[in-house]
Coordinates of C-alpha atoms in Angstrom, one line a residue:
M1 CA 19.3 6.5 -9.5
S2 CA 16.6 5.9 -6.9
I3 CA 15.1 2.4 -6.5
A4 CA 11.5 1.7 -5.5
V5 CA 9.6 -1.5 -4.7
V6 CA 5.8 -1.4 -5.3
T7 CA 3.7 -4.3 -4.1
G8 CA 0.3 -5.0 -5.7
A9 CA 1.8 -3.5 -8.8
G10 CA -0.2 -5.5 -11.3
S11 CA -3.4 -3.4 -11.1
G12 CA -5.2 -0.4 -9.6
I13 CA -3.3 1.9 -7.4
G14 CA -0.2 -0.1 -7.4
R15 CA 0.1 0.1 -11.2
S16 CA -0.7 3.8 -11.2
V17 CA 2.0 4.5 -8.6
A18 CA 4.6 2.3 -10.3
L19 CA 4.1 4.1 -13.6
A20 CA 4.2 7.5 -12.0
L21 CA 7.4 6.7 -10.2
A22 CA 8.9 5.5 -13.4
A23 CA 7.9 8.7 -15.1
A24 CA 9.6 10.6 -12.3
G25 CA 12.9 8.8 -13.0
W26 CA 12.7 6.0 -10.5
S27 CA 13.7 2.4 -11.2
V28 CA 10.8 0.3 -10.0
A29 CA 10.6 -3.3 -8.9
L30 CA 7.1 -4.6 -9.6
A31 CA 5.8 -7.2 -7.1
G32 CA 2.6 -9.1 -7.1
R33 CA 1.2 -12.6 -7.4
R34 CA 0.3 -12.5 -11.1
A35 CA 3.4 -12.3 -13.4
A36 CA 1.3 -11.5 -16.5
A37 CA -0.3 -8.5 -14.8
L38 CA 3.1 -7.2 -13.7
E39 CA 4.4 -7.6 -17.3
E40 CA 1.4 -5.5 -18.4
T41 CA 2.3 -2.8 -16.0
A42 CA 5.9 -2.7 -17.3
A43 CA 4.7 -2.7 -20.9
A44 CA 2.6 0.4 -20.2
A45 CA 5.8 2.4 -20.0
P46 CA 8.3 0.9 -22.5
D47 CA 11.0 3.5 -21.5
G48 CA 10.8 2.7 -17.8
D49 CA 13.3 0.7 -15.9
F50 CA 11.3 -2.1 -14.3
L51 CA 12.2 -5.4 -12.6
V52 CA 9.3 -7.8 -12.5
V53 CA 9.3 -10.1 -9.5
P54 CA 6.2 -12.3 -8.9
A55 CA 5.8 -12.7 -5.1
D56 CA 3.2 -13.5 -2.6
V57 CA 3.5 -11.0 0.3
T58 CA 2.1 -13.5 2.8
S59 CA 5.2 -15.8 2.2
A60 CA 8.3 -14.7 4.2
G61 CA 10.4 -16.7 1.8
E62 CA 9.0 -15.0 -1.3
V63 CA 9.3 -11.6 0.3
A64 CA 13.0 -12.3 1.1
A65 CA 13.5 -13.4 -2.5
L66 CA 11.9 -10.3 -3.8
F67 CA 14.3 -8.0 -1.9
T68 CA 17.3 -10.2 -2.8
A69 CA 16.4 -9.8 -6.4
V70 CA 16.1 -6.0 -6.1
R71 CA 19.5 -5.8 -4.3
D72 CA 21.1 -8.1 -6.9
R73 CA 19.8 -5.9 -9.7
Y74 CA 20.2 -2.4 -8.2
G75 CA 22.3 -2.7 -5.1
R76 CA 19.8 -0.9 -2.8
V77 CA 16.2 0.0 -2.0
D78 CA 15.2 3.7 -1.5
L79 CA 11.4 3.3 -1.3
L80 CA 8.8 0.7 -0.5
F81 CA 5.2 1.4 -1.4
N82 CA 3.5 -1.2 0.8
N83 CA 0.3 -1.4 -1.2
A84 CA -0.8 -5.1 -1.6
G85 CA -4.2 -5.7 -0.1
T86 CA -7.5 -7.5 -0.3
F87 CA -11.1 -6.7 0.6
A88 CA -12.1 -10.3 0.9
G89 CA -15.1 -10.8 3.1
G90 CA -16.4 -7.3 2.4
G91 CA -20.1 -7.0 2.5
V92 CA -20.5 -10.0 4.9
P93 CA -22.1 -9.2 8.2
V94 CA -19.7 -9.8 11.2
E95 CA -21.8 -12.8 12.5
D96 CA -21.5 -14.5 9.1
L97 CA -17.8 -13.9 8.4
D98 CA -15.9 -17.3 8.5
P99 CA -12.6 -17.5 10.3
E100 CA -10.7 -18.6 7.2
T101 CA -11.7 -15.4 5.4
W102 CA -10.7 -13.3 8.4
R103 CA -7.3 -15.0 8.5
A104 CA -6.8 -14.5 4.7
V105 CA -7.4 -10.8 5.0
V106 CA -5.1 -10.4 8.0
D107 CA -2.4 -12.5 6.2
V108 CA -2.4 -10.2 3.2
N109 CA -3.2 -6.8 4.6
L110 CA -1.3 -6.9 7.9
T111 CA 1.2 -9.8 7.9
G112 CA 2.1 -9.2 4.3
A113 CA 2.7 -5.5 5.0
F114 CA 4.8 -6.3 8.0
L115 CA 7.0 -8.8 6.0
C116 CA 7.6 -6.4 3.2
A117 CA 8.3 -3.5 5.7
Q118 CA 10.7 -5.8 7.7
A119 CA 12.6 -6.8 4.6
A120 CA 12.8 -3.2 3.4
F121 CA 13.9 -2.0 6.8
R122 CA 16.7 -4.6 7.0
T123 CA 18.0 -3.5 3.5
M124 CA 17.8 0.2 4.3
K125 CA 19.5 -0.2 7.6
E126 CA 22.4 -2.2 6.1
Q127 CA 23.0 -0.3 2.8
D128 CA 25.4 2.5 2.2
P129 CA 24.4 5.3 2.2
Q130 CA 22.0 4.2 4.9
G131 CA 18.3 4.9 5.0
G132 CA 15.2 5.0 2.8
R133 CA 11.4 5.5 3.0
I134 CA 8.4 3.2 3.5
I135 CA 4.9 4.5 2.5
N136 CA 2.1 2.3 3.7
N137 CA -1.3 2.2 2.0
G138 CA -3.6 2.7 5.0
S139 CA -7.0 3.5 3.4
I140 CA -9.9 5.7 4.7
S141 CA -10.8 2.5 6.7
A142 CA -7.8 3.3 8.9
H143 CA -10.1 5.9 10.4
V144 CA -13.7 4.9 9.9
P145 CA -15.4 1.6 8.8
R146 CA -17.9 0.8 6.1
P147 CA -20.8 -1.5 7.1
H148 CA -19.8 -5.2 7.0
S149 CA -16.1 -4.6 6.6
I150 CA -14.7 -5.8 9.9
A151 CA -11.7 -7.7 8.6
Y152 CA -10.5 -5.0 6.2
T153 CA -11.1 -2.2 8.7
A154 CA -9.3 -4.0 11.5
T155 CA -6.2 -4.6 9.4
K156 CA -6.2 -1.0 8.2
H157 CA -6.4 0.3 11.8
A158 CA -3.5 -2.0 12.6
M159 CA -1.6 -0.5 9.6
T160 CA -1.5 2.8 11.5
G161 CA 0.3 1.1 14.4
L162 CA 2.7 -0.5 12.0
T163 CA 3.4 2.9 10.5
K164 CA 4.0 4.6 13.8
S165 CA 6.3 1.8 15.1
L166 CA 8.3 1.7 11.8
S167 CA 8.7 5.5 11.9
L168 CA 10.0 5.4 15.5
D169 CA 12.3 2.4 15.1
G170 CA 13.6 3.8 11.8
R171 CA 14.9 7.1 13.2
P172 CA 18.4 5.9 14.1
Y173 CA 18.9 4.6 10.6
R174 CA 17.4 7.4 8.4
I175 CA 14.4 5.3 7.6
A176 CA 11.3 7.4 7.2
C177 CA 7.8 5.8 7.3
G178 CA 4.6 7.5 6.4
Q179 CA 1.0 6.4 5.6
L180 CA -1.3 7.4 2.8
D181 CA -5.0 6.9 3.6
I182 CA -6.9 6.6 0.3
G183 CA -10.6 7.0 -0.3
N184 CA -12.6 6.1 -3.4
A185 CA -9.9 5.9 -6.0
A186 CA -11.3 4.5 -9.3
T187 CA -10.0 0.9 -9.5
E188 CA -11.4 -2.6 -9.9
M189 CA -11.9 -2.8 -6.2
T190 CA -14.1 0.3 -6.0
A191 CA -16.2 -0.3 -9.2
R192 CA -19.3 -1.1 -7.0
M193 CA -19.1 2.4 -5.6
Q194 CA -20.2 3.8 -9.0
T195 CA -23.2 1.6 -9.1
G196 CA -24.3 1.8 -5.5
I197 CA -22.8 0.7 -2.1
L198 CA -24.3 0.2 1.3
Q199 CA -24.2 3.2 3.6
A200 CA -24.3 3.4 7.4
D201 CA -28.0 4.3 7.4
G202 CA -28.9 1.3 5.4
R203 CA -29.3 3.1 2.0
M204 CA -27.6 2.1 -1.2
A205 CA -25.9 5.1 -2.8
V206 CA -23.5 5.9 -5.6
E207 CA -20.3 7.5 -4.3
P208 CA -17.9 9.9 -6.1
V209 CA -14.5 8.5 -7.1
M210 CA -11.2 10.1 -8.1
D211 CA -8.6 9.0 -10.6
A212 CA -5.9 6.7 -9.3
A213 CA -3.4 9.0 -10.9
D214 CA -4.2 11.5 -8.2
V215 CA -3.1 9.0 -5.6
A216 CA 0.0 8.3 -7.6
A217 CA 1.0 11.9 -7.7
T218 CA 0.7 12.1 -3.9
V219 CA 3.0 9.1 -3.5
V220 CA 5.5 10.6 -5.9
H221 CA 5.5 13.8 -3.8
M222 CA 6.0 12.0 -0.5
A223 CA 8.8 9.9 -2.1
A224 CA 10.6 12.9 -3.4
L225 CA 11.1 14.5 0.0
P226 CA 14.6 14.4 1.6
L227 CA 14.8 11.8 4.4
E228 CA 15.1 14.7 6.8
A229 CA 11.4 15.4 6.1
N230 CA 8.4 13.0 6.3
V231 CA 4.7 13.1 5.5
Q232 CA 3.7 11.1 8.6
F233 CA 0.0 10.7 7.6
A234 CA -1.9 12.0 4.6
T235 CA -5.4 11.5 3.3
V236 CA -6.3 11.7 -0.4
M237 CA -9.9 11.1 -1.3
A238 CA -12.7 11.9 -3.7
T239 CA -13.8 15.3 -2.5
G240 CA -17.5 14.4 -2.2
M241 CA -17.3 10.9 -0.7
P242 CA -19.3 10.4 2.6
Y243 CA -16.4 10.7 5.0
I244 CA -16.4 14.2 6.5
G245 CA -19.4 15.1 8.6
R246 CA -22.4 12.9 8.4
G247 CA -22.1 11.8 4.8

């Protein structure tokens, strides 16, 4: 039996990944701030083996409690999908972004990812057999920004550094870490892309999106590899989105 922890599992990509892992035979701990949303994810696959653990990833205490609950139930952690994130402040010009919003985005997207990765790393290092895998949700914004997205983009660039450091530091302990950079998956967060979103040249344009299930299939593939192999960085995106070339 393989054990996964999925953060941000109450909606969007997190929910899709949790359900896909369960369908592939994983036991899945569902983490997120909203207990009701996590219960809805679990209810979507009645035959799945889920553990619902409400947790705020910005709280070191709640993250520690999350991983304690998983170890108490299953005895180990084989996979962390580090997915929780926010686009707060998106659409606000840099000169108008207030420091409180900046800190909130950094707290969730970067500090939260670190706290979850640290807790997973500690567990994977200490368990027997040793090792496991961490997959970070990096986003296309780990490569290129959208207009008026400085907080989100900065944290996703930082996620790449987090991934590389975890990958290096995990080598002695059979801990593999990779990053999946996702572009325009159809979720609540990307709904505005289907009605028109600001482009780099100032135009408003509708952008193609892909099914979140396609993202989930990629995570399941990465997670199924033996620990001797790792997808270090991968990009999965809507084929026609304005990313390659000049848009």
